[in-house]
Short mmCIF file of C-alpha atoms and ligand atoms in Angstrom, two decimals:
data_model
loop_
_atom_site.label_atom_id
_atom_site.label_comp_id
_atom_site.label_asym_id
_atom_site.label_seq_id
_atom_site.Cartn_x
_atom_site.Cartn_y
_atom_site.Cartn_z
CA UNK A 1 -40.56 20.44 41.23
CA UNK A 2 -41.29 17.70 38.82
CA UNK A 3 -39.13 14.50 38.47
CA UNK A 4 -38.52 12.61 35.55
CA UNK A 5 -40.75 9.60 35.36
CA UNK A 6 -37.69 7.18 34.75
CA UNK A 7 -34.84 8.00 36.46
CA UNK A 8 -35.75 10.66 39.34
CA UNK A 9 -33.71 13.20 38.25
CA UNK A 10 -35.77 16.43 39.19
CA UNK A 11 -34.24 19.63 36.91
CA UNK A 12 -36.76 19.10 33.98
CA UNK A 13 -36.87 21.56 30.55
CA UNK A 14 -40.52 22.30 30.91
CA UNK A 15 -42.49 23.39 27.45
CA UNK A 16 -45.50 24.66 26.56
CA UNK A 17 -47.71 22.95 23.71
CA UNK A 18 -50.99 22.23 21.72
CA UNK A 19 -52.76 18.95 21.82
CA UNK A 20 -52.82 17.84 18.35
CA UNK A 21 -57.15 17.03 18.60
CA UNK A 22 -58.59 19.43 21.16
CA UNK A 23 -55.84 22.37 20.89
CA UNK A 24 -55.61 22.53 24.84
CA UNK A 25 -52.47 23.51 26.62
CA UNK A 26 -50.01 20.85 27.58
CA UNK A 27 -46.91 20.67 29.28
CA UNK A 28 -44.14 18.58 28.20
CA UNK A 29 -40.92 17.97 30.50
CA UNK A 30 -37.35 16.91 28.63
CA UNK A 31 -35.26 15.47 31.21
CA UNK A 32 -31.55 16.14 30.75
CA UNK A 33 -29.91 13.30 32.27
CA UNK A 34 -31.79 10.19 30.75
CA UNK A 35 -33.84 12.15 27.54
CA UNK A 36 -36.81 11.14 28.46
CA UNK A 37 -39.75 13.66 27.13
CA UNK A 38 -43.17 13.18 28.90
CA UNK A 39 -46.12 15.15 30.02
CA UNK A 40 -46.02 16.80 33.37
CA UNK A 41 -49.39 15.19 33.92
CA UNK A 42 -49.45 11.37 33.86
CA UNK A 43 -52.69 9.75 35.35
CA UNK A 44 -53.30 6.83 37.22
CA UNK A 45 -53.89 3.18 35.96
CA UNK A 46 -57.24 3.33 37.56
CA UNK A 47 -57.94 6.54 35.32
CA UNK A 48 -56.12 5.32 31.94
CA UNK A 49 -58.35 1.72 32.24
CA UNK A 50 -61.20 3.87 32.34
CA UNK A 51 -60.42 5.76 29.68
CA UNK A 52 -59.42 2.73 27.34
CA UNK A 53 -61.94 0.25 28.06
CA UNK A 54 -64.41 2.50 27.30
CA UNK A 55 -63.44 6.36 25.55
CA UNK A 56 -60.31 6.37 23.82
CA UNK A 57 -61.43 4.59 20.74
CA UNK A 58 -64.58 6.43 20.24
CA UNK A 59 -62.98 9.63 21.08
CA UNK A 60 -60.44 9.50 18.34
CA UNK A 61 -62.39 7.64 15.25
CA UNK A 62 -65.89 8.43 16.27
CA UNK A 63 -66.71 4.86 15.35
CA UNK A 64 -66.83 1.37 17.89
CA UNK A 65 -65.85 -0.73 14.71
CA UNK A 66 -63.17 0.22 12.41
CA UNK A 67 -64.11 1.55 8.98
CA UNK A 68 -62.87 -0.83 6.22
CA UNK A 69 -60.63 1.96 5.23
CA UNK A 70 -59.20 2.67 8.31
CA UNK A 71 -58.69 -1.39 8.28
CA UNK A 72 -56.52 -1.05 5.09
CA UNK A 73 -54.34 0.88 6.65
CA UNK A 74 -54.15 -1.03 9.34
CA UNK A 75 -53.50 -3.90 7.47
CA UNK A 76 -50.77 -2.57 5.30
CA UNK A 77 -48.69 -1.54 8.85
CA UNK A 78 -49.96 -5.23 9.94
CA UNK A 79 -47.89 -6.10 6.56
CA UNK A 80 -44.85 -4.15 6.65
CA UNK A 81 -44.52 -4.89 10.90
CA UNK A 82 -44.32 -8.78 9.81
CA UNK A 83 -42.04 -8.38 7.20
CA UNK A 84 -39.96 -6.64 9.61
CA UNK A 85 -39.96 -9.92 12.23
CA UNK A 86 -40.16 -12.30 9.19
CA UNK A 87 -36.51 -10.41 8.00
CA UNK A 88 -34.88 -10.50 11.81
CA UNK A 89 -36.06 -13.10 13.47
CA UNK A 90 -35.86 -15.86 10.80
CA UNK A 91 -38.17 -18.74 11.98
CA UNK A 92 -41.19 -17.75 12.62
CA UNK A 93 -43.39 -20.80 11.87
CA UNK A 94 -45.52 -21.96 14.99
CA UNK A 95 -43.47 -19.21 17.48
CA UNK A 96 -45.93 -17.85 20.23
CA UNK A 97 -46.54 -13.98 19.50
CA UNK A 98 -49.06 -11.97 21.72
CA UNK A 99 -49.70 -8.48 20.37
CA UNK A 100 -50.22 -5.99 23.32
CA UNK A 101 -53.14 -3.66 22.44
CA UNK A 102 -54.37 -5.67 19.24
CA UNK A 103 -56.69 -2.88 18.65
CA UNK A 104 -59.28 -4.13 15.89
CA UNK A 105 -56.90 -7.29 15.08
CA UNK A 106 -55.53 -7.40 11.85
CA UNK A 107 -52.08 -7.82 12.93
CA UNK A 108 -53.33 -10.85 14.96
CA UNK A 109 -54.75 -12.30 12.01
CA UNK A 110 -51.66 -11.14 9.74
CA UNK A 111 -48.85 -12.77 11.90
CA UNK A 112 -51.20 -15.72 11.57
CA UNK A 113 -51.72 -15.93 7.71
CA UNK A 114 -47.70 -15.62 7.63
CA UNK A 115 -47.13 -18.70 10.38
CA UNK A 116 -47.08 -17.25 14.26
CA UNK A 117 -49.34 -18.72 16.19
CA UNK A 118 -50.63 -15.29 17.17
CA UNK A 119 -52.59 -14.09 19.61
CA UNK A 120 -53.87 -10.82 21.40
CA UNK A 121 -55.17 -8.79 24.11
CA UNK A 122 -56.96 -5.39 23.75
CA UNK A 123 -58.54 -3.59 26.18
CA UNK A 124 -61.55 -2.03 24.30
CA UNK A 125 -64.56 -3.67 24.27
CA UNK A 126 -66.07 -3.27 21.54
CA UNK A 127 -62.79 -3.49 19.02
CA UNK A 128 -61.50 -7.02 20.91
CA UNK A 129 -65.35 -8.23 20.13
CA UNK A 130 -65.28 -7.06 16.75
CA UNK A 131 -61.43 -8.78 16.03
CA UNK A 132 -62.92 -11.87 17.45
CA UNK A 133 -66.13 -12.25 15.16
CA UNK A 134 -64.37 -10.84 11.86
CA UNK A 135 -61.32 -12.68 12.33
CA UNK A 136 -61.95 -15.64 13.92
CA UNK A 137 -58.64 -15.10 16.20
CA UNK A 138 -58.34 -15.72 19.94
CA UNK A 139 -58.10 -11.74 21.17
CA UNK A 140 -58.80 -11.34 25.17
CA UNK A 141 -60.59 -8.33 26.27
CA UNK A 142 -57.99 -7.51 29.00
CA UNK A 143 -54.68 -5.25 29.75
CA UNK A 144 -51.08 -6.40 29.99
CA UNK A 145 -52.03 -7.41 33.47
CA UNK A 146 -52.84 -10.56 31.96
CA UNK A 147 -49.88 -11.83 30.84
CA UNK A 148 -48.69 -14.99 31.93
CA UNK A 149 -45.25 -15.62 32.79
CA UNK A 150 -42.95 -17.09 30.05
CA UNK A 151 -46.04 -17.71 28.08
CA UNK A 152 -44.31 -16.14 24.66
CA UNK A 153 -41.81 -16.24 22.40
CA UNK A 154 -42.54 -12.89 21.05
CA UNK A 155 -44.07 -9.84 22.10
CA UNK A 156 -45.08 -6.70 20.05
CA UNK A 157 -46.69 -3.81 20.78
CA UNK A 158 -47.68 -1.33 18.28
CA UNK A 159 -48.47 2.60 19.54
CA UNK A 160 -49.36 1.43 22.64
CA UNK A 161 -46.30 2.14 25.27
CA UNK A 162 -46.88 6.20 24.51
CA UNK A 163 -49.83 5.47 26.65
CA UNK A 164 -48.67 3.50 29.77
CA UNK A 165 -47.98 5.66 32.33
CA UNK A 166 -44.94 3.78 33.59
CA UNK A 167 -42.79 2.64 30.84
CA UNK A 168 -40.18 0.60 32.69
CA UNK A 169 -42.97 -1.43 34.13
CA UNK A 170 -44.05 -2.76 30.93
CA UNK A 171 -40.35 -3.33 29.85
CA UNK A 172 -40.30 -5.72 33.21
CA UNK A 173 -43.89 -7.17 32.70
CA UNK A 174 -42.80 -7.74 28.88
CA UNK A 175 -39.37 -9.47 29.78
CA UNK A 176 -41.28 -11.91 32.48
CA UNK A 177 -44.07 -12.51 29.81
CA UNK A 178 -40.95 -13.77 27.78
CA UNK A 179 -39.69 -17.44 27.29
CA UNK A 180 -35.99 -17.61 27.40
CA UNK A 181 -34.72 -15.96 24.74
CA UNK A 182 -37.98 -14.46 23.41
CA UNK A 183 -38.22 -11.01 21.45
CA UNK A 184 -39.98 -7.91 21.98
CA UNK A 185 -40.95 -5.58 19.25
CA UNK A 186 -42.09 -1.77 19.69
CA UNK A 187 -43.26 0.44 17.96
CA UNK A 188 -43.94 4.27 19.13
CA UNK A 189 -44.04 7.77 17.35
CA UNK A 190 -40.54 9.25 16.62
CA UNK A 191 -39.68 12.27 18.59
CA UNK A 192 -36.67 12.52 16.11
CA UNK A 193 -38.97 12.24 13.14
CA UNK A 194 -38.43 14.55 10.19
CA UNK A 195 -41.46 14.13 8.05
CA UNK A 196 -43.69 14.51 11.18
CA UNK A 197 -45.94 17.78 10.43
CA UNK A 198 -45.11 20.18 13.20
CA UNK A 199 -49.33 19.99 13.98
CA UNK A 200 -49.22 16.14 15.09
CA UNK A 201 -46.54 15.56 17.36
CA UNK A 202 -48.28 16.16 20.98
CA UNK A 203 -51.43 14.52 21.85
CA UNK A 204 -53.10 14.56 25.52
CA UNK A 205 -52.87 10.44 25.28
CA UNK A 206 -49.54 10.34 24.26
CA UNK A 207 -48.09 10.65 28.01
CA UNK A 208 -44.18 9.94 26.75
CA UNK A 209 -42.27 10.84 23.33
CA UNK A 210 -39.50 8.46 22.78
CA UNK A 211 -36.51 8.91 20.75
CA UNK A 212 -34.34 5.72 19.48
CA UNK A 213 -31.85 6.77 22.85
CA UNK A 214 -34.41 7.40 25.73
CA UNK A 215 -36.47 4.26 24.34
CA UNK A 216 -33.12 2.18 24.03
CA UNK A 217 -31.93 3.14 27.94
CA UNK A 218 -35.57 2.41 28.86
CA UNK A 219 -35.52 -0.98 27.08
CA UNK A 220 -31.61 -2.11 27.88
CA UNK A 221 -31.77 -3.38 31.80
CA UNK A 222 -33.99 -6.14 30.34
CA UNK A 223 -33.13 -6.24 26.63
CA UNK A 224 -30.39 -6.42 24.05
CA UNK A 225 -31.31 -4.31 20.79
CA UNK A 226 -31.41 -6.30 17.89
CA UNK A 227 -32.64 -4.02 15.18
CA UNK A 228 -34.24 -0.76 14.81
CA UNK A 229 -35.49 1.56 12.11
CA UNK A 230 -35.97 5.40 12.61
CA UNK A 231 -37.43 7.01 9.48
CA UNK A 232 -40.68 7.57 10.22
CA UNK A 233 -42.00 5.75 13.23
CA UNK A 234 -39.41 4.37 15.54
CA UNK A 235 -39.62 0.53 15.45
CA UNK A 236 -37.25 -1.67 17.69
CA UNK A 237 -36.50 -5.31 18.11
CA UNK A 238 -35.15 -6.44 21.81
CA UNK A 239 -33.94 -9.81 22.49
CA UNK A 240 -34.77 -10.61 26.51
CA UNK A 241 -31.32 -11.04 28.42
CA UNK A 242 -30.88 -13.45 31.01
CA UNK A 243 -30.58 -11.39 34.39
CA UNK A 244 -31.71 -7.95 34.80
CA UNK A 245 -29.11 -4.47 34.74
CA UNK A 246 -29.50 -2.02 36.16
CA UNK A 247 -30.81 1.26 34.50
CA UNK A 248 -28.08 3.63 33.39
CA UNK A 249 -28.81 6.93 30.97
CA UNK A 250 -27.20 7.15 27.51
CA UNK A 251 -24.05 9.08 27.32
CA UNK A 252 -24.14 12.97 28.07
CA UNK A 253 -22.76 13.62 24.50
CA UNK A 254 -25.79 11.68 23.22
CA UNK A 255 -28.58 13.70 25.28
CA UNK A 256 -26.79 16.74 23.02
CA UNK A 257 -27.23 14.71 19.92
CA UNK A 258 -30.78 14.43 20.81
CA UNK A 259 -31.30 17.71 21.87
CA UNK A 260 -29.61 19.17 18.47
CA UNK A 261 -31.98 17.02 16.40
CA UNK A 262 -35.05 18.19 17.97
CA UNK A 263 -33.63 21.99 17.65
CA UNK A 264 -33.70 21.56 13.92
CA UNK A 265 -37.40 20.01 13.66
CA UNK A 266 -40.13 22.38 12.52
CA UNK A 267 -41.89 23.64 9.27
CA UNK A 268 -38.55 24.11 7.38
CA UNK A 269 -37.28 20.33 8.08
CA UNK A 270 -41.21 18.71 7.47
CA UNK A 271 -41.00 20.50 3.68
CA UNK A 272 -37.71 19.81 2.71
CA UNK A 273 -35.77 17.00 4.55
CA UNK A 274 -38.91 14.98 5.54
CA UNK A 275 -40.52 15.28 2.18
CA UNK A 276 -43.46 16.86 3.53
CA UNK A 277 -44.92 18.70 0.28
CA UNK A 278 -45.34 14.87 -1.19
CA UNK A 279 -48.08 14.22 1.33
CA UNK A 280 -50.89 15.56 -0.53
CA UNK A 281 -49.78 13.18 -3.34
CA UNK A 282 -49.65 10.23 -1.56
CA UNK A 283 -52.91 11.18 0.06
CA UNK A 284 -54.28 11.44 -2.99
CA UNK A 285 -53.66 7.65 -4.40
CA UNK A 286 -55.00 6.09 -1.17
CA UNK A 287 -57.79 7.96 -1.55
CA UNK A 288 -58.56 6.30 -5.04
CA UNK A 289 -57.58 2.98 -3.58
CA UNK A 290 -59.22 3.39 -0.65
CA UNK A 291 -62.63 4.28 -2.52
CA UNK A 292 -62.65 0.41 -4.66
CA UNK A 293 -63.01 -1.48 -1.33
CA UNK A 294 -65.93 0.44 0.29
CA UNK A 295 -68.12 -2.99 0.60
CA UNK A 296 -64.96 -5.46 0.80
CA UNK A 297 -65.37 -7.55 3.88
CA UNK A 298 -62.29 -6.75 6.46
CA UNK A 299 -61.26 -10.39 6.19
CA UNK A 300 -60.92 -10.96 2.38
CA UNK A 301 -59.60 -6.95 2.35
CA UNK A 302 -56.39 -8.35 4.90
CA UNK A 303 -55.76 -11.58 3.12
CA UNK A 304 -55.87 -9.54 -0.70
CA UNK A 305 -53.42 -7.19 0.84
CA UNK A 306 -50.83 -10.08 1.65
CA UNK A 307 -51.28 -11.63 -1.69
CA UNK A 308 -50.46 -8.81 -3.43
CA UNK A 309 -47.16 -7.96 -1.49
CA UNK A 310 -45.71 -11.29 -1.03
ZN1 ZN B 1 -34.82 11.04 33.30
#
């Protein structure tokens, strides 16, 4: 029998699905008493900083440095993610901010144009070296591991904790990396997500699927929530407490809640609710926009993107 990754319990809700790239089998356990969804499998650490340092990248883009389209995009989360801390947080000017799995940098260099003193560590080779040259900006090819205590104000950490085999290390790691007082800002896929096509929801690498209440329980022993958003992705703003609690699972009434809201997800809800049948629109107007920056350098692309959306 299988026990849930965070809290022991061992009756799991086992399903079967598709990996979203290769279309292999995967198992995916619900626990009942905390919510947490993960994969039956989860590696090692030793076998996941294998994987990073060297695969994962070139396994999912095909390329070692980003295109400059994939950098737009990039940039435009970079944009909206430092709004987002620029609207909670308040001052921002000279605060410490490490980004966790900086990936090819342009939210480094974003929270920098805007006033962080930003910094960040990624564990790929090859994109930490590119972020470096392009940018200019101190990113560290390394893992978490590096962290120094109380060496932050804030943290963030953008798609990354999906990977990490154990979630409520990072949330201690996170909260030691932490001055007094510091913030931590997440980002993961949304479980609960309406507009998520029913195709792209399970992916080998993604070893947990958080909802805003499994990631919240996960998060609370070390953290106080501060803000969240849940359409779309599920982005979350903790404020580091002063002495550890201990774990405790949300409420049984909402593990139902949960559990009704991923009951109604499918083809149906991704048309109507989630606005699916606009994607092909949308897709269409990046495209154009996406086609008038084909020899733009990645720098001047990043700092044209935060002029025009002051
Ligand atoms: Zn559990």
């Amino acid at each position: 029998m299988k026990k849930c990754q965070q809290c022991g319990t061992e009756v799991l809700h086992q399903e079967q699905h598709q990996d979203a790239k290769s279309k292999a089998s995967l198992e995916i356990l619900h626990c009942h008493h905390c919510g947490l969804i993960q994969q039956a499998h989860i590696p090692t650490e030793d076998e996941l900083k294998i994987y990073y340092s060297h695969h994962y990248r070139t396994d999912y883009k095909s390329v070692y440095q980003p295109k400059i389209k994939y950098v737009r995009r990039a940039g435009l989360a970079a944009l909206d993610r430092v709004h987002f801390l620029e609207k909670h947080l308040g001052k921002i000017h000279g605060q410490q901010l490490i980004d966790i799995g900086a990936g090819g940098g342009e939210f480094v260099y974003m929270a920098h144009s805007h006033g962080f003193a930003a910094r960040g560590i990624e564990p790929n080779q090859g994109y930490s070296e590119f972020a470096r040259q392009v940018y200019d900006m101190r990113i560290d090819t390394a893992t978490i591991d590096a962290l120094e205590a109380q060496s932050a104000d804030v943290i963030t950490m953008f798609h990354v904790l999906e990977h990490m085999p154990k979630p409520d290390a990072v949330m201690r790691k996170v909260f030691e990396s932490l001055k007094p007082g510091g913030y931590f800002f997440v980002e993961v896929p949304n479980i609960l997500q309406q507009d998520a096509s029913p195709h792209n929801i399970y992916f080998k690498a993604h070893l947990y699927y958080f909802s805003e209440y499994s990631l919240r329980a996960i998060a609370e022993p070390y953290f106080e929530v501060q803000a969240l958003e849940s359409h779309g992705n599920l982005k979350m703003l903790f404020k580091k407490r002063e002495i550890v609690k201990n774990f405790a699972a949300p409420s049984p009434a909402t593990i139902e809640l949960q559990k009704k809201a991923l009951s109604q997800k499918g083809w149906l809800s991704y048309l109507t609710v989630g606005g699916g049948w606009k994607k092909p629109l949308r897709r269409v107007s990046q495209y154009r926009a996406e086609a008038q920056i084909k020899d733009m350098s990645p720098k001047v692309l990043l700092d044209q993107l935060r002029c025009a959306k002051p």
